[in-house]
């Protein structure tokens, strides 16, 4: 039970006042507590929109986080770093992040509930807070919050573009320049609800692309996000005519669009890729509690690294490395 006298906030809504004075509670959570009857204003049950005045006394009975309905599962998971506030993990390709219809088990959240035992609750539930999204078939670094305060701070930092994220991708064809920025709004495709697209009514989206290596029919690219829209890298590369290699949604059999002397190379390269060539390779952010700058780098997993090795070995057949070659 928390007792909170009101001093100088005359006329402020009750839910807003609670969110401002209780550091571990958001405004939506404060509203939920009021609606559920866990808040008293001067001894009576208030409305969430009720105004507070100096001299009022607020009592809040904050319930313990409830157990998640998602079952922990012993799914192999690489934890790169963790402390009492957050964790950074390596998400393997093929692993769905959240339980959903058709994926009630075998998700990243199931794995985290098994491997991370000191969760203190997100939104009143004992579960991890996924700060940024990764598609099922995208591998790489993922940031996890262990409690509400960390989740709100990291989510706010992501919204303010204070979290730096960079990806490694392979894309069909060749960028027109070694550095290309795509600034184009992304929204739901008007013709296919499973796909996103560059549409005038979409949300603002900016991606910076740097060619690392140039191969006979594809480029190895570093993609840096300014915004975090669904499928952003995949959609932006598609919009400039260079879809991600192995992307089953936006470029199934993309190698078939390659003609001329590089056609055979493209077909051989495609056979070495059994999923979309997209890896979350770099993650940098300020720790929500210590404010220390945290930086993590993830090498390409074996499936993608093997394809890169093959592509590099083929350079004598007409490819060349770009300015950022590794």
XYZ file of C-alpha atoms in Angstrom:
326
model
C 0.000 0.000 0.000
C 1.362 3.394 -1.034
C 0.019 6.570 0.644
C 0.526 9.668 -1.489
C -0.527 13.114 -0.193
C -1.276 15.677 -2.939
C 0.591 18.958 -2.613
C 0.789 21.235 -5.657
C -1.104 19.491 -8.474
C -4.487 21.150 -8.336
C -6.682 20.175 -11.281
C -4.499 17.360 -12.609
C -6.179 14.094 -13.576
C -5.728 11.311 -11.043
C -4.227 8.813 -13.506
C -1.731 11.399 -14.773
C -0.765 12.383 -11.216
C -0.102 8.746 -10.270
C 2.008 8.150 -13.381
C 4.086 11.233 -12.583
C 4.691 10.337 -8.927
C 5.043 6.550 -9.073
C 8.154 5.804 -11.181
C 7.274 2.166 -11.902
C 3.743 2.854 -13.174
C 2.716 4.246 -16.567
C -0.419 6.310 -17.085
C -2.252 3.388 -18.698
C -1.294 1.173 -15.747
C -2.442 3.846 -13.312
C -5.779 3.991 -15.112
C -6.058 0.209 -14.960
C -5.352 0.233 -11.207
C -8.059 2.854 -10.677
C -10.584 0.934 -12.788
C -9.791 -2.294 -10.908
C -10.492 -0.616 -7.543
C -6.890 -0.536 -6.255
C -6.912 3.249 -5.701
C -8.679 5.359 -3.068
C -8.970 9.154 -3.188
C -9.777 10.542 0.245
C -11.071 7.119 1.237
C -13.440 6.627 -1.710
C -13.161 4.821 -5.058
C -12.526 7.505 -7.713
C -12.814 7.731 -11.477
C -9.557 7.807 -13.430
C -10.489 11.228 -14.847
C -11.157 12.712 -11.419
C -9.110 15.841 -10.621
C -6.859 16.043 -7.567
C -6.263 19.065 -5.345
C -3.767 20.025 -2.626
C -4.667 18.287 0.629
C -6.107 15.193 -1.051
C -4.768 11.804 0.014
C -4.320 8.999 -2.510
C -3.885 5.390 -1.413
C -2.682 2.854 -3.955
C -2.718 -0.890 -3.376
C -0.238 -2.057 -6.039
C -0.815 -5.772 -6.700
C 2.063 -8.166 -7.222
C 2.677 -9.107 -10.877
C 0.632 -12.138 -11.848
C 2.153 -15.230 -13.382
C 2.260 -15.298 -17.156
C -0.086 -17.697 -18.910
C 2.783 -18.485 -21.302
C 4.657 -21.628 -20.277
C 8.463 -21.552 -19.914
C 10.234 -23.857 -22.359
C 13.821 -25.091 -22.383
C 14.599 -23.761 -25.847
C 18.330 -23.150 -26.472
C 19.074 -19.444 -26.228
C 22.305 -17.440 -26.231
C 22.245 -14.629 -23.655
C 24.943 -12.135 -24.612
C 24.490 -9.930 -21.538
C 22.136 -9.493 -18.622
C 21.777 -7.612 -15.347
C 18.840 -6.853 -13.048
C 17.314 -4.421 -15.552
C 17.745 -5.918 -19.006
C 19.139 -8.653 -21.196
C 20.597 -8.794 -24.698
C 20.064 -12.079 -26.482
C 20.942 -13.665 -29.825
C 17.690 -14.568 -31.548
C 18.127 -17.493 -33.953
C 16.400 -17.464 -37.322
C 13.106 -19.358 -37.422
C 12.062 -18.427 -33.872
C 8.822 -16.434 -33.504
C 9.172 -13.701 -30.862
C 5.677 -13.597 -29.283
C 3.043 -16.319 -28.818
C 0.199 -15.861 -31.301
C -2.472 -17.968 -32.988
C -0.589 -20.819 -34.583
C 2.453 -20.191 -32.389
C 1.252 -20.756 -28.819
C 4.483 -22.558 -27.932
C 8.069 -22.626 -29.082
C 8.507 -18.837 -29.135
C 11.245 -16.549 -27.881
C 9.053 -15.489 -24.943
C 8.662 -19.156 -23.916
C 12.448 -19.497 -24.007
C 13.054 -16.293 -22.036
C 10.665 -17.332 -19.270
C 12.825 -20.441 -18.818
C 16.263 -18.822 -19.033
C 15.627 -15.462 -17.338
C 14.383 -16.058 -13.791
C 14.419 -12.532 -12.293
C 11.623 -10.887 -14.272
C 9.632 -8.458 -12.121
C 6.774 -7.904 -14.515
C 5.785 -5.909 -17.577
C 2.294 -4.424 -17.450
C 1.521 -6.348 -14.267
C 2.505 -9.722 -15.744
C 5.669 -11.720 -15.073
C 6.980 -11.595 -18.615
C 9.876 -10.087 -20.570
C 9.494 -6.752 -22.308
C 10.604 -7.005 -25.930
C 11.947 -3.558 -26.803
C 12.398 -3.913 -30.567
C 10.979 -6.368 -33.090
C 12.723 -8.956 -35.235
C 10.951 -10.975 -37.895
C 10.747 -14.743 -37.469
C 13.464 -15.414 -40.051
C 15.741 -12.534 -39.017
C 18.556 -13.484 -36.654
C 20.613 -11.342 -34.310
C 20.619 -9.055 -31.301
C 17.415 -8.371 -29.394
C 16.985 -6.107 -26.364
C 14.848 -7.337 -23.449
C 13.585 -5.342 -20.445
C 13.037 -7.186 -17.180
C 10.658 -4.723 -15.526
C 8.292 -1.879 -16.366
C 10.635 0.996 -15.552
C 13.377 -0.348 -17.823
C 10.854 -1.144 -20.542
C 9.422 2.371 -20.551
C 12.877 3.976 -20.570
C 14.182 1.800 -23.403
C 10.988 2.135 -25.436
C 11.196 5.921 -25.064
C 14.847 5.856 -26.141
C 13.900 3.809 -29.207
C 11.169 6.293 -30.109
C 13.630 9.193 -29.742
C 16.153 7.340 -31.970
C 18.667 7.002 -29.154
C 19.102 3.260 -29.727
C 21.389 2.527 -32.678
C 20.618 -0.613 -34.692
C 22.490 -1.889 -37.719
C 21.823 -4.962 -39.830
C 23.769 -6.971 -42.388
C 21.806 -7.949 -45.489
C 22.425 -9.364 -48.933
C 20.346 -7.803 -51.701
C 19.895 -8.755 -55.340
C 21.496 -6.486 -57.912
C 23.700 -3.512 -57.109
C 23.031 -0.237 -55.308
C 23.458 2.773 -57.588
C 26.022 4.186 -55.128
C 28.036 2.879 -52.184
C 25.839 4.918 -49.787
C 22.085 5.212 -50.334
C 19.390 6.634 -48.026
C 15.760 5.691 -48.540
C 13.242 8.110 -47.017
C 9.826 6.685 -47.900
C 6.652 6.122 -45.817
C 5.675 2.545 -45.038
C 2.173 1.210 -44.472
C 0.035 -1.840 -45.081
C -0.038 -2.900 -48.723
C -3.395 -2.014 -50.316
C -3.340 -5.245 -52.344
C -1.977 -7.801 -49.832
C -2.614 -7.477 -46.081
C 0.347 -9.734 -45.287
C 2.763 -7.295 -46.866
C 3.943 -3.793 -46.103
C 4.683 -1.297 -48.866
C 5.844 2.223 -49.587
C 2.546 4.124 -49.647
C 1.779 7.872 -49.422
C -0.380 7.334 -46.326
C 2.263 5.247 -44.538
C 4.337 6.159 -41.504
C 7.605 8.072 -41.848
C 10.524 5.663 -42.402
C 14.228 6.228 -43.097
C 16.940 3.623 -43.736
C 20.607 4.215 -44.562
C 22.343 1.595 -46.723
C 26.090 1.138 -47.160
C 27.523 -1.329 -49.649
C 30.152 -3.471 -47.942
C 30.907 -5.831 -50.819
C 29.869 -6.090 -54.451
C 29.409 -9.595 -55.855
C 28.471 -10.667 -59.396
C 24.698 -10.440 -58.847
C 24.233 -9.126 -55.292
C 25.581 -6.664 -52.740
C 26.482 -7.239 -49.107
C 24.919 -4.284 -47.300
C 24.962 -2.640 -43.885
C 21.563 -1.132 -43.090
C 21.107 1.427 -40.310
C 17.621 2.290 -39.082
C 16.406 5.751 -38.160
C 12.872 4.463 -37.635
C 11.491 1.023 -36.822
C 8.593 0.205 -39.111
C 7.417 -3.335 -39.791
C 9.601 -4.997 -42.471
C 11.351 -1.645 -42.979
C 14.658 -2.866 -44.441
C 12.954 -5.437 -46.650
C 10.393 -2.964 -47.978
C 12.880 -0.137 -48.566
C 15.290 -2.399 -50.457
C 12.424 -3.752 -52.531
C 11.288 -0.192 -53.306
C 14.642 0.614 -54.942
C 14.718 -2.645 -56.889
C 17.093 -4.637 -54.685
C 15.090 -7.099 -52.549
C 16.700 -9.078 -49.749
C 18.145 -12.380 -50.925
C 15.984 -15.301 -49.776
C 13.025 -13.153 -48.728
C 10.001 -15.471 -49.174
C 7.419 -12.690 -48.863
C 8.840 -9.872 -50.956
C 11.201 -11.661 -53.347
C 10.474 -15.380 -53.682
C 12.933 -16.762 -56.239
C 14.477 -13.315 -56.641
C 17.423 -14.875 -58.438
C 15.160 -15.431 -61.444
C 15.180 -11.701 -62.061
C 18.923 -11.753 -62.713
C 19.887 -12.052 -66.364
C 23.076 -12.044 -68.380
C 26.470 -13.431 -67.348
C 25.617 -13.263 -63.601
C 22.515 -15.436 -63.914
C 24.260 -18.703 -63.103
C 26.062 -17.111 -60.141
C 22.727 -15.851 -58.761
C 21.170 -19.302 -58.969
C 24.135 -20.919 -57.232
C 24.138 -18.259 -54.510
C 20.378 -18.636 -53.932
C 20.827 -22.363 -53.299
C 23.089 -21.508 -50.358
C 20.444 -19.362 -48.643
C 17.506 -21.110 -46.960
C 15.983 -17.977 -45.383
C 16.062 -14.211 -45.786
C 19.615 -12.867 -45.578
C 19.055 -10.363 -42.774
C 20.934 -10.268 -39.460
C 20.724 -7.749 -36.587
C 24.458 -7.263 -36.170
C 24.907 -4.130 -34.041
C 23.062 -2.713 -31.034
C 23.998 0.340 -29.008
C 22.021 2.117 -26.273
C 22.269 3.939 -22.942
C 21.612 1.712 -19.939
C 18.265 2.870 -18.442
C 19.605 2.902 -14.871
C 23.372 3.592 -15.027
C 23.265 5.672 -18.262
C 26.387 3.822 -19.409
C 26.642 3.439 -23.180
C 26.272 -0.253 -24.023
C 27.490 -1.638 -27.335
C 27.120 -5.150 -28.785
C 28.189 -6.755 -32.067
C 26.964 -10.106 -33.393
C 28.832 -11.994 -36.124
C 26.909 -13.585 -38.962
C 25.532 -17.011 -37.980
C 27.005 -20.058 -39.768
C 24.317 -20.293 -42.477
C 24.820 -16.708 -43.661
C 28.575 -16.704 -43.059
C 28.914 -19.791 -45.258
C 27.089 -18.040 -48.107
C 29.375 -15.014 -47.737
C 32.466 -17.215 -47.843
C 31.217 -18.801 -51.082
C 30.478 -15.390 -52.603
C 33.925 -14.089 -51.725
C 35.549 -17.161 -53.198
C 33.715 -16.448 -56.450
C 35.145 -12.944 -56.825
C 37.724 -14.134 -59.337
C 34.749 -14.767 -61.607
C 33.940 -11.080 -61.937
C 32.983 -9.718 -58.528
C 34.779 -7.042 -56.566
C 34.833 -5.897 -52.977
C 33.420 -2.530 -52.100
C 34.825 0.281 -49.932
C 33.537 -1.267 -46.724
C 34.706 -4.813 -47.447
C 35.515 -7.060 -44.535
